[in-house]
Short mmCIF file of C-alpha atoms and ligand atoms in Angstrom, two decimals:
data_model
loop_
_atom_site.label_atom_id
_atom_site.label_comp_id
_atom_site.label_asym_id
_atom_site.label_seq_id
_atom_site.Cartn_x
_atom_site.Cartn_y
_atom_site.Cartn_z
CA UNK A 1 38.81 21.34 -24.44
CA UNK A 2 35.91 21.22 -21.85
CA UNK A 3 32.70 21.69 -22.51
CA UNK A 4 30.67 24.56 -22.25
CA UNK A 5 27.03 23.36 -21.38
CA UNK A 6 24.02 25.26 -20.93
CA UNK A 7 20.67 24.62 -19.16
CA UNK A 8 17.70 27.36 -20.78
CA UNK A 9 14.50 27.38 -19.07
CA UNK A 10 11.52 29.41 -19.94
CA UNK A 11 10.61 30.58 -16.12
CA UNK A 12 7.14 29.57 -17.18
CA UNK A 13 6.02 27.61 -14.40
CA UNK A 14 7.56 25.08 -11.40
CA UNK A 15 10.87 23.38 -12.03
CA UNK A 16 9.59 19.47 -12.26
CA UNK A 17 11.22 16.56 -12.59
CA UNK A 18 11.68 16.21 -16.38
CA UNK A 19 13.56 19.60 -16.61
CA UNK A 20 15.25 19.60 -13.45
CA UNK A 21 16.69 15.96 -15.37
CA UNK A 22 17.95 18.27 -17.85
CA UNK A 23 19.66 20.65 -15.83
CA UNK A 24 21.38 17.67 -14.01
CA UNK A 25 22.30 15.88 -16.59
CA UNK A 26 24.30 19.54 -18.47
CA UNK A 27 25.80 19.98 -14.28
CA UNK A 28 27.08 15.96 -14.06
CA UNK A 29 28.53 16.69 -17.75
CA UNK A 30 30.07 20.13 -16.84
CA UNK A 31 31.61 18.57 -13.36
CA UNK A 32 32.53 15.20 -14.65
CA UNK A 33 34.95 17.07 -17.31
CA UNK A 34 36.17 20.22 -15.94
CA UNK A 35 33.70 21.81 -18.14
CA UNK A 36 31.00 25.36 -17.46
CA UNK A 37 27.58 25.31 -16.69
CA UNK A 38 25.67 28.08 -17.95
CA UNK A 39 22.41 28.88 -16.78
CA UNK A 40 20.28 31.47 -19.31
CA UNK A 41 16.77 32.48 -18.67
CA UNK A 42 14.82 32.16 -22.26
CA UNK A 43 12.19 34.87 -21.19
CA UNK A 44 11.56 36.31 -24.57
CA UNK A 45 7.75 35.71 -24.07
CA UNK A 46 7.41 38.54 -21.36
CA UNK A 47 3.52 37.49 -20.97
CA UNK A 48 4.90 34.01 -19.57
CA UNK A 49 7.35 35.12 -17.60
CA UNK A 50 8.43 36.84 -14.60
CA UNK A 51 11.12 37.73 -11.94
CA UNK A 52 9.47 35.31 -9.33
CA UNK A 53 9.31 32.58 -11.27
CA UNK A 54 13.27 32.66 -12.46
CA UNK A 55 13.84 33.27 -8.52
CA UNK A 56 12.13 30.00 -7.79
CA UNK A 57 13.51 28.11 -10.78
CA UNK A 58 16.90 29.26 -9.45
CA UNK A 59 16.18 28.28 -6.02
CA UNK A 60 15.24 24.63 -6.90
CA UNK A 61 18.60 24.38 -8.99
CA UNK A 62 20.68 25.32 -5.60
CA UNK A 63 18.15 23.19 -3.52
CA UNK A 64 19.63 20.47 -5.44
CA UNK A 65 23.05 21.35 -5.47
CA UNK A 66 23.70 21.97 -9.31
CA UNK A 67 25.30 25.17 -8.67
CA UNK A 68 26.18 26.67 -12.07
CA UNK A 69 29.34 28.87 -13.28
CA UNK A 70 27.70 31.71 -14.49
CA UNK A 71 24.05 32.31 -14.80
CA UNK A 72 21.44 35.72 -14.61
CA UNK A 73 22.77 36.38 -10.50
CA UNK A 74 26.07 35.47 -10.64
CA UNK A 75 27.30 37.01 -13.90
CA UNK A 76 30.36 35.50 -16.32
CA UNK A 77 31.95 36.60 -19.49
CA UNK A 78 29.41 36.28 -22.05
CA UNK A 79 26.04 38.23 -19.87
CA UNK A 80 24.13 38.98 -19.51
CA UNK A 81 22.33 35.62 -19.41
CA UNK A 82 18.53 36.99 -19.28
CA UNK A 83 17.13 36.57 -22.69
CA UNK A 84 14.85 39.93 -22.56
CA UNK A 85 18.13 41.33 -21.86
CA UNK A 86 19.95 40.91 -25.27
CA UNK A 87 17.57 41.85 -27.37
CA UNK A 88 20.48 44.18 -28.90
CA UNK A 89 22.13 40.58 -29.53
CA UNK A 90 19.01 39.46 -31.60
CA UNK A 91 18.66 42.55 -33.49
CA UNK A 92 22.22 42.56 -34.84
CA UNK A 93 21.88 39.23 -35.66
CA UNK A 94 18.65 39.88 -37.32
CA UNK A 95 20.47 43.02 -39.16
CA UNK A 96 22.77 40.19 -40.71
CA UNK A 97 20.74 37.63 -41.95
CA UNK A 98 18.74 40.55 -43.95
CA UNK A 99 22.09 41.84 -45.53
CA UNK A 100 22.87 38.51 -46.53
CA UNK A 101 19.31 38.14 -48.01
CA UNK A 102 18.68 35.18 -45.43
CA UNK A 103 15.59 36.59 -43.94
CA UNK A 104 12.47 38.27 -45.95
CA UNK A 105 9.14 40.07 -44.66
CA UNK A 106 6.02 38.03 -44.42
CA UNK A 107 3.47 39.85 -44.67
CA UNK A 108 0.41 37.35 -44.55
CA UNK A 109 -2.00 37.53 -41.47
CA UNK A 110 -1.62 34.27 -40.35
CA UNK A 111 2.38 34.63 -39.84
CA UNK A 112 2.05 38.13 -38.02
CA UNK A 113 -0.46 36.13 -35.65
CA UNK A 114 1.47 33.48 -35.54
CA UNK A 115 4.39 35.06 -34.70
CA UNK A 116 2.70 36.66 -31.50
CA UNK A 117 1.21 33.71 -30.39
CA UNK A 118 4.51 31.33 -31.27
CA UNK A 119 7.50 31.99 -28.68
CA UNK A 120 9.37 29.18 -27.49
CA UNK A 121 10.99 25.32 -28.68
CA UNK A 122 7.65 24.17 -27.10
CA UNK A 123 6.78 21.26 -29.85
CA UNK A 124 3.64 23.15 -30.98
CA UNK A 125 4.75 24.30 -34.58
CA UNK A 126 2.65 25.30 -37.06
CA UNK A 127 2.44 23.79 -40.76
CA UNK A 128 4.52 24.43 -43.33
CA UNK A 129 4.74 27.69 -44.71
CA UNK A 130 3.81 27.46 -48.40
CA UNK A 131 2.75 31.83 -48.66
CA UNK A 132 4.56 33.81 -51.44
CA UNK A 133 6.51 36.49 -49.53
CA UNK A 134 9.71 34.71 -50.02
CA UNK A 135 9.24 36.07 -53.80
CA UNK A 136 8.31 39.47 -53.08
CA UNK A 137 11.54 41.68 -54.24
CA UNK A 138 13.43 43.36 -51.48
CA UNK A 139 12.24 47.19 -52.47
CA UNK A 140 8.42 46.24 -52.65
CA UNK A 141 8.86 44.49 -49.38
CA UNK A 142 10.74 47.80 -47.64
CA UNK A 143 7.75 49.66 -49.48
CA UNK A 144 5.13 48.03 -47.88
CA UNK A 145 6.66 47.84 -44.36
CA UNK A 146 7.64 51.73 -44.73
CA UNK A 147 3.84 51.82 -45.41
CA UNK A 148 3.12 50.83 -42.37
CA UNK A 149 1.92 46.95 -43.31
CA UNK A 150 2.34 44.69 -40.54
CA UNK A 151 4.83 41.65 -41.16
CA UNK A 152 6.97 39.31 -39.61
CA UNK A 153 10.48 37.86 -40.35
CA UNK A 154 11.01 34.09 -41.90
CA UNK A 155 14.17 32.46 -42.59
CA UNK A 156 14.70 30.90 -46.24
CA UNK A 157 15.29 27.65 -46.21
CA UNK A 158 17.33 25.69 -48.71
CA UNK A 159 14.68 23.09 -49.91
CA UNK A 160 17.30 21.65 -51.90
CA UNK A 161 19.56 20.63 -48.60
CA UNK A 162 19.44 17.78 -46.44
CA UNK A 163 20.74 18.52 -42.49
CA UNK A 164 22.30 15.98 -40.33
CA UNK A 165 21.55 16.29 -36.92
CA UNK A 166 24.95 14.43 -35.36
CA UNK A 167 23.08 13.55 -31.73
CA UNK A 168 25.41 11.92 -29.25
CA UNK A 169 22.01 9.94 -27.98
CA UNK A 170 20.39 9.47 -30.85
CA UNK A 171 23.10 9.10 -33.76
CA UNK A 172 23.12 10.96 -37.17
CA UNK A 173 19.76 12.32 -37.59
CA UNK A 174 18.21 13.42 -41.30
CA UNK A 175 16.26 16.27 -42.07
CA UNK A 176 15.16 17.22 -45.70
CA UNK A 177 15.03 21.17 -46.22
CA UNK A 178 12.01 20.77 -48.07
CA UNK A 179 9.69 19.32 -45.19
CA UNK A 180 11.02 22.09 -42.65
CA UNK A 181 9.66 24.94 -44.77
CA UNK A 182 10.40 28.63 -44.07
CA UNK A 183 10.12 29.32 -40.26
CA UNK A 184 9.20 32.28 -38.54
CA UNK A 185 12.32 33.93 -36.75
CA UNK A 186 11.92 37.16 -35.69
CA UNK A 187 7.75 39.35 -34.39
CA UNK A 188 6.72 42.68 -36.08
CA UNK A 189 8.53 44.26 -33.28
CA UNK A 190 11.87 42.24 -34.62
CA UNK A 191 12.20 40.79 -31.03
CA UNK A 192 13.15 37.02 -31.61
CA UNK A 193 11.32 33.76 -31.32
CA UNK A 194 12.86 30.93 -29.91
CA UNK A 195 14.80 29.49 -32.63
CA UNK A 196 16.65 32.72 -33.17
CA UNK A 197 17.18 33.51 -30.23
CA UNK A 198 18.78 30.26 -29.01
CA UNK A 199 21.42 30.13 -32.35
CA UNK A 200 22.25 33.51 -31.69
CA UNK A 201 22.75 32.70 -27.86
CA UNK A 202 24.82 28.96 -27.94
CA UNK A 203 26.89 30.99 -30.16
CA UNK A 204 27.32 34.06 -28.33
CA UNK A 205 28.08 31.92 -25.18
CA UNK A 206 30.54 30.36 -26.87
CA UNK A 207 28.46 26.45 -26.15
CA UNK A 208 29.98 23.40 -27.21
CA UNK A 209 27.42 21.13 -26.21
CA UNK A 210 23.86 21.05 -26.08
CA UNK A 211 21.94 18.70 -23.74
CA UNK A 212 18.19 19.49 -23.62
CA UNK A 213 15.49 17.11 -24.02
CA UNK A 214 14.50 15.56 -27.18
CA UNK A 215 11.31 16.74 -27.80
CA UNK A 216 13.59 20.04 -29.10
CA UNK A 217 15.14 17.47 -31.46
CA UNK A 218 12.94 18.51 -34.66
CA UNK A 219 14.11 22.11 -34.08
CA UNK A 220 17.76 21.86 -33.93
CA UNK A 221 18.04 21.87 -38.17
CA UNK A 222 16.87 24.98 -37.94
CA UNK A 223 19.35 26.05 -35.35
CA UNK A 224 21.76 24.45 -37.50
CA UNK A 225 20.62 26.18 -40.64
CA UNK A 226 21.04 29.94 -38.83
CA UNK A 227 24.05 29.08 -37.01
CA UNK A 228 26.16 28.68 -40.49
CA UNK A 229 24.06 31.24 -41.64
CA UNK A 230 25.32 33.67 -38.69
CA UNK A 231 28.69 31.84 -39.69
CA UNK A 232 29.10 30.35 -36.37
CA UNK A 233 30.45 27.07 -35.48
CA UNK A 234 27.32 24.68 -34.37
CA UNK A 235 27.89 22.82 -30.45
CA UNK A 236 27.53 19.53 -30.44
CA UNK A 237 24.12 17.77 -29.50
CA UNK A 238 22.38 15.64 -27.22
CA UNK A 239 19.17 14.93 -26.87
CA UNK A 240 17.97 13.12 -24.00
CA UNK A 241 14.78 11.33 -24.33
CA UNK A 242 12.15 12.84 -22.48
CA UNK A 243 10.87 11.34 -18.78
CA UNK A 244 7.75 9.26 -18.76
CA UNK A 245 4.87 10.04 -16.16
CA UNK A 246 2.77 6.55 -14.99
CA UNK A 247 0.36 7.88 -17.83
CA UNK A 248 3.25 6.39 -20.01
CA UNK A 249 3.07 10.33 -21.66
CA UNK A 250 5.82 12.87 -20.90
CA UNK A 251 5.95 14.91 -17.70
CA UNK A 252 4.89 17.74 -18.21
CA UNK A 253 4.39 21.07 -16.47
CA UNK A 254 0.68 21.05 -18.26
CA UNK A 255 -0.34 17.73 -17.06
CA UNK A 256 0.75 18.45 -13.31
CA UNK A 257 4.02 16.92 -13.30
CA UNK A 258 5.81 16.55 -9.77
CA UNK A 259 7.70 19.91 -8.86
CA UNK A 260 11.34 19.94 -7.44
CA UNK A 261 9.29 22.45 -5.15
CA UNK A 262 6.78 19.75 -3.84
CA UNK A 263 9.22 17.18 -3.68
CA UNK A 264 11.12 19.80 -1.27
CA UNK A 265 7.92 20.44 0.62
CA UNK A 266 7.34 16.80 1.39
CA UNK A 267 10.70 15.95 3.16
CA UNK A 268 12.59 14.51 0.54
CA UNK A 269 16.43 14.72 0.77
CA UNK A 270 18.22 16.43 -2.58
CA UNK A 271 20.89 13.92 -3.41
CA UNK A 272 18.34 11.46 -3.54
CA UNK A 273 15.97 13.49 -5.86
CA UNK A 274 19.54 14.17 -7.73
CA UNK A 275 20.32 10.53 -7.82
CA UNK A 276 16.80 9.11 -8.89
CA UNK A 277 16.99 11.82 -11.60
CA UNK A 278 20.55 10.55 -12.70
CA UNK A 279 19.03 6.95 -13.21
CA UNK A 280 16.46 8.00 -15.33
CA UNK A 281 18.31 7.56 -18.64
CA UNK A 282 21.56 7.13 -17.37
CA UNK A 283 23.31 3.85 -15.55
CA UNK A 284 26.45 3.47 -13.56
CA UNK A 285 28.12 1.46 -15.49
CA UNK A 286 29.22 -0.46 -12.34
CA UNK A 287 25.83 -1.29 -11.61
CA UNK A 288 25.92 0.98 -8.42
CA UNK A 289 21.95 2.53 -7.42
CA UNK A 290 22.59 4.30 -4.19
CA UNK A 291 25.17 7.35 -5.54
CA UNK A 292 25.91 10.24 -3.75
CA UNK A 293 26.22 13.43 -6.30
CA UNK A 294 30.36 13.69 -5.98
CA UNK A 295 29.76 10.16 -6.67
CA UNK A 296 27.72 10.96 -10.02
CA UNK A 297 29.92 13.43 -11.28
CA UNK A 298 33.00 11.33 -11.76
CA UNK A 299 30.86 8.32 -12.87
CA UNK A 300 28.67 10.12 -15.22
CA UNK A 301 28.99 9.88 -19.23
CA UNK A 302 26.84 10.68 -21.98
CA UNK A 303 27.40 7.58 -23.86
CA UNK A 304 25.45 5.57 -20.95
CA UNK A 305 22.34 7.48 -21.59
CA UNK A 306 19.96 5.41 -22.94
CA UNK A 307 18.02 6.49 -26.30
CA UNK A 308 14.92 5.07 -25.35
CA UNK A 309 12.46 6.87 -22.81
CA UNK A 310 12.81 6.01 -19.25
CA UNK A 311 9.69 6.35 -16.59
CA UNK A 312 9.74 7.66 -13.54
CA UNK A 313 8.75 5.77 -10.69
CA UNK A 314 7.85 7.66 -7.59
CA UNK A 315 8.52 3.95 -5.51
CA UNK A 316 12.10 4.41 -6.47
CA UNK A 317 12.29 7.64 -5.27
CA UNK A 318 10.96 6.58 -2.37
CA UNK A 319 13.10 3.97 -1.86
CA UNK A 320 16.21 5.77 -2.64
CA UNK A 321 15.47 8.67 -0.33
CA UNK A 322 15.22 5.61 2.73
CA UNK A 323 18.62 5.02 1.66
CA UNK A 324 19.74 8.47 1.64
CA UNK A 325 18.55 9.05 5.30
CA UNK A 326 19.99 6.18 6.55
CA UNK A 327 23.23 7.23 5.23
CA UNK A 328 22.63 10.26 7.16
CA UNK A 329 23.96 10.98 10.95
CA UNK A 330 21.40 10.56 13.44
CA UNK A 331 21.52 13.50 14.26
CA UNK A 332 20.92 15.06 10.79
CA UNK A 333 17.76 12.84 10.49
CA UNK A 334 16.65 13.69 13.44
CA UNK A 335 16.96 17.24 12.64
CA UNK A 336 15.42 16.89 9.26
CA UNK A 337 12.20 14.91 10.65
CA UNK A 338 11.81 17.41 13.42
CA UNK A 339 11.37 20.31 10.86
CA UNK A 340 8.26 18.17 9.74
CA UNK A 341 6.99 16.58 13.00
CA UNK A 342 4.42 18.67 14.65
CA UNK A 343 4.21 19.57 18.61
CA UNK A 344 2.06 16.62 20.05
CA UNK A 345 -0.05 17.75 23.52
CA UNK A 346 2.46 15.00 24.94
CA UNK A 347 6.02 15.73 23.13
CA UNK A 348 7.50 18.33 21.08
CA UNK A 349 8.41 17.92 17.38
CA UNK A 350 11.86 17.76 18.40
CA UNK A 351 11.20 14.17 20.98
CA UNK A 352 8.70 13.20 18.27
CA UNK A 353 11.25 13.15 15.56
CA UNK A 354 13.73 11.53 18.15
CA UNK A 355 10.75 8.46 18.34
CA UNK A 356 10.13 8.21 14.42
CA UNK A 357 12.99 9.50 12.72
CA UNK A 358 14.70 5.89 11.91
CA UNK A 359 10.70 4.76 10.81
CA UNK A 360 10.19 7.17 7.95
CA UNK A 361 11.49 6.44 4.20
CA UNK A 362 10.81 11.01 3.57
CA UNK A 363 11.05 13.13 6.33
CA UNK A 364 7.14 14.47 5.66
CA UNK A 365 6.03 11.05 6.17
CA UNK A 366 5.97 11.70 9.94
CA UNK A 367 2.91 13.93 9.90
CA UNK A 368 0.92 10.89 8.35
CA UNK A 369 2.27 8.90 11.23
CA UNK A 370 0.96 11.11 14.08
CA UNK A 371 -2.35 11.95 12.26
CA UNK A 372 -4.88 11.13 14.92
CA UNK A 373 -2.73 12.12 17.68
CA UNK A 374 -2.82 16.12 17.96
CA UNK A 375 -6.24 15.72 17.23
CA UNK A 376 -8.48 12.74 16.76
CA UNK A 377 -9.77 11.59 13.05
CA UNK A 378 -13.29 10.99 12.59
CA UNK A 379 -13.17 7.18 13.12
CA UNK A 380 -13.13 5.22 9.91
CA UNK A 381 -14.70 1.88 8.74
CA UNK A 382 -11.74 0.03 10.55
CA UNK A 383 -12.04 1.83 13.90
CA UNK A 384 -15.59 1.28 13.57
CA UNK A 385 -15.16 -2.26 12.96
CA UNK A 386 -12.57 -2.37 16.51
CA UNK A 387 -14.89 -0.49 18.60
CA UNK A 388 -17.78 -2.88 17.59
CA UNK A 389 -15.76 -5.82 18.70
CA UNK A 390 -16.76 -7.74 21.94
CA UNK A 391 -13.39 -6.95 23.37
CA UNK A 392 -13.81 -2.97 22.84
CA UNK A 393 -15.83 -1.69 26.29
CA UNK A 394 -13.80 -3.94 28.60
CA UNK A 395 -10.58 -2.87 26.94
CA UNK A 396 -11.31 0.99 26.95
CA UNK A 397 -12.34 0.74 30.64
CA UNK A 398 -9.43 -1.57 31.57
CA UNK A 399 -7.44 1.14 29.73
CA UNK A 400 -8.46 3.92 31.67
CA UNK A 401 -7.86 2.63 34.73
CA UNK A 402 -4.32 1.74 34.12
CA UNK A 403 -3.65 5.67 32.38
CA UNK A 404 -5.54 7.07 35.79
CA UNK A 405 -2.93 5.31 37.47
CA UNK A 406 -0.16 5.16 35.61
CA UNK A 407 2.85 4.05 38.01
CA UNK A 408 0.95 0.97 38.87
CA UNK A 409 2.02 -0.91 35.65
CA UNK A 410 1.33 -0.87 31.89
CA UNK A 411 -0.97 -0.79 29.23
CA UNK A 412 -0.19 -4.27 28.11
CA UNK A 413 -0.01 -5.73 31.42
CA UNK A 414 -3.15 -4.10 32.39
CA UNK A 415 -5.29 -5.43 29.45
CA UNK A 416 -3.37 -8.85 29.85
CA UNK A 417 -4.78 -9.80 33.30
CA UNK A 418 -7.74 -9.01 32.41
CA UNK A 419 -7.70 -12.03 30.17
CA UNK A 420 -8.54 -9.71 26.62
CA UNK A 421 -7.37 -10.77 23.37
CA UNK A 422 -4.94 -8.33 22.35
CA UNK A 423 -5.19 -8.60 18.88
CA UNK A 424 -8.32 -6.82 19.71
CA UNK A 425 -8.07 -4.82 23.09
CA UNK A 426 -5.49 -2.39 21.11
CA UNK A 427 -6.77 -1.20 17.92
CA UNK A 428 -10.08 -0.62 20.01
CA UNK A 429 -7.76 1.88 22.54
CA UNK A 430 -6.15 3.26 19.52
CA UNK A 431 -9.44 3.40 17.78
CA UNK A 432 -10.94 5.51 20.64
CA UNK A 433 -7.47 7.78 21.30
CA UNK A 434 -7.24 8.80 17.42
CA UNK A 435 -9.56 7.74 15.25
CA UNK A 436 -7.68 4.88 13.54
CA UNK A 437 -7.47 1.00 14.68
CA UNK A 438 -3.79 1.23 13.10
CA UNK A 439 -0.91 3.51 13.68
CA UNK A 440 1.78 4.06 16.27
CA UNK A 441 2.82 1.37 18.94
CA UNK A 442 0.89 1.95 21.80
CA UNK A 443 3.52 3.18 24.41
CA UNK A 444 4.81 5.70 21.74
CA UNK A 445 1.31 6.83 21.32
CA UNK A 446 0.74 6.97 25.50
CA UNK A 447 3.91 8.97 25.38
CA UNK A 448 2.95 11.23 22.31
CA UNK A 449 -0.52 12.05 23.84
CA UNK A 450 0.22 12.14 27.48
CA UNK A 451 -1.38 10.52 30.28
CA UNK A 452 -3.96 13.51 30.83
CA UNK A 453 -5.30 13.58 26.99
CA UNK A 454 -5.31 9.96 26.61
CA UNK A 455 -7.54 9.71 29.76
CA UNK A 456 -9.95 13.11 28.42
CA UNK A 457 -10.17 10.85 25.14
CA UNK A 458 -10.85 7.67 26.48
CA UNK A 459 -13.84 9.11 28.98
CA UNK A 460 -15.27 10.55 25.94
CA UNK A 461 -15.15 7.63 24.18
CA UNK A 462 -17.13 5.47 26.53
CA UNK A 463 -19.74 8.15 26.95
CA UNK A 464 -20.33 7.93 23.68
N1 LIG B 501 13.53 27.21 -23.31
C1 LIG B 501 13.54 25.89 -23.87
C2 LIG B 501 12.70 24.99 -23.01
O1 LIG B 501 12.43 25.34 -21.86
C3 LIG B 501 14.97 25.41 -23.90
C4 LIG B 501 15.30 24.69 -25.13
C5 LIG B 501 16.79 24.49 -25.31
O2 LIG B 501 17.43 23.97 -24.39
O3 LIG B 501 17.27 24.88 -26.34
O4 LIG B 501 12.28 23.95 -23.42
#
């Protein structure tokens, strides 16, 4: 049967790369075996979530192509797939696990705060429960609450048991009852915390797989443990190990983590973003780096993913997104530079991206090329250094001559007969026309600038 594979994000923050990994790795799964992706919105934590967030979460996830089968917009059998929209879900559940005596009141302070403050599979868990509520008898403990005492639910846990975690990553992986302690499952207000409400929702949806990163690895005994206590069957797991930032720690939302969002702003194509993300844990097994994401799909297989942590490495990004764009039409990289190339006093964005569109490795990268031309930079230490040269005055006179009079020959030519060294004579011209002794070959930076600028610049720069 094929798998039914979810992807659950808490629209917290920005989409980055270590959970947009996630959701790739559940879509390559789903694709590469005729499976469903499922796409639910864990947004129990109202305080941390909202509407524009999930829109933009969405958004990346289409950016890069994983379109999903059924999700919050586009519906399915087993909706709705908003998490602060099945609370009734949660409830029943709930209902359940106190008629089978699986759940009890806690009434100490600390769990009632705790339970507020506690929401999602985030890794932040408190200690150990080791309070006495478990032993309070069920009619004392309705008593109390009818009373009006504030409380929160915990789950009992078998101390006696040991759970086996059967991870398709990491192998069989133990867990004695006794160190996971009671856990909280459900606020005063009986709305669910994370572990709840995940069980109760991989069931519901019917999910025979889960793929999530495995910092959620410590949780999933307890998702285990109320799964046969709900008497549903448990998917199967894999836990992919999380991505590395250069700080060799995880990415991480908190610790400014690249977002799919950024990535987007800065010109890079998807399928490469797709296909760096595919390589970090996973390898074609025919050695193949350059994939296209049809080309992921068929090759992609859980058993490839590595159990040790991968890094990500923006210079293969980089590199792969060159490749991407050169696999491109012209025309489509053309079209794709031009929507980041600005209007130059000389040539639109549209001839600009014409000039540089087969120079840049990401389609952004043409704004750092013309910086200096639509308006000159402050000159730094190197454009200091050219314009102090010996060469500098006769080769910003001899250059604006020649631009004065344009049809009587070129730039080169010009500063050529006039016996200058041209290892010098340019970066003093480009020096003076932008600000920086490096940058664009000349004639594309005549042509960029236009005759009547480049002259306006150059008469400034020898009154100074
Ligand atoms: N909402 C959880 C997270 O964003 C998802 C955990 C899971 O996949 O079960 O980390």
């Amino acid at each position: 049967m094929p798998d039914r594979v979810r992807f659950s994000p808490a629209p917290s923050g920005e989409l980055h790369l270590g959970g947009a990994r996630t959701a790739l790795f559940n879509y390559l799964l789903a694709r590469s075996g005729g499976g469903t992706f499922v796409v639910r919105i864990e947004d129990t934590d109202a305080a941390r979530s909202d509407l524009s967030r999930e829109r933009g979460l969405l958004g990346d996830l289409a950016w890069l192509g994983l379109s999903w089968n059924e999700g919050p917009d586009v519906g399915g059998p087993f909706g709705p797939y908003r998490q602060s929209e099945r609370t009734a879900h949660y409830a029943e559940a709930l209902g359940r696990l106190e008629a089978a005596g699986r759940v009890y009141r806690c009434f100490c302070a600390a769990a009632t705060l705790e339970a507020g403050r506690h929401t999602d599979g985030d890794g932040r868990r408190p200690p150990r429960y080791r309070g006495g509520c478990r032993s309070i008898d069920s009619a004392e403990s309705r008593r109390r609450a009818e009373a009006g005492e504030p409380f929160a639910w915990r789950f009992a846990v078998d101390p006696e048991r040991e759970w086996v975690v059967r991870d398709v990553i990491h192998g069989d992986v133990r867990f004695a009852g006794s160190d996971i302690g009671d856990f909280l499952v459900a606020r005063p207000d009986a709305t669910p915390l994370y572990d709840l409400a995940c069980a109760v929702d991989d069931a519901a949806m019917r999910i025979t797989l889960v793929i999530r990163g495995d910092d959620h690895l410590s949780n999933t005994p307890r998702h285990l443990m109320l799964l046969e206590a709900l008497g549903a069957t448990a998917p199967n797991y894999a836990h992919a190990p999380l991505v590395l930032g250069a700080d060799g720690r995880p990415l991480s939302k908190s610790r400014g983590a690249e977002s799919i969002a950024s990535l987007r702003e800065q010109g890079y194509l998807p399928a490469a973003v797709v296909n760096h993300l595919a390589l970090l844990g996973w390898s074609d097994p025919a050695g193949r780096e350059v994939l296209g994401t049809d080309e992921l799909a068929e090759a992609f297989d859980l058993a490839r993913v590595s159990s040790s942590a991968p890094a990500h490495d923006p210079a293969r990004l980089r590199w792969l997104n060159k490749r991407h764009m050169a696999l491109l039409p012209r025309e489509d990289r053309v079209a794709l530079v031009a929507e980041h190339a600005p209007d130059l006093p000389g040539a639109g964005s549209r001839a600009v991206a014409e000039a540089l569109a087969d120079e840049v490795e990401v389609a952004g990268d043409v704004r750092g090329l013309v910086s200096g031309v639509a308006e000159p930079l402050a000159p730094d230490e190197e454009a200091l250094a050219a314009l102090a040269s010996p060469a500098a005055l006769p080769a910003l006179e001899v250059a604006l001559e020649a631009l004065r009079a344009p049809e009587t020959g070129d730039l080169r030519d010009a500063l050529r007969s006039a016996g200058l060294p041209l290892r010098e004579a340019f970066p003093a011209v480009r020096a003076a026309l932008t600000g920086r002794a490096h940058g664009l070959p000349a004639a594309t930076l005549l042509t960029f600038l236009g005759n009547a600028e480049a002259v306006r610049r150059l008469e400034r720069a020898l009154r100074a």
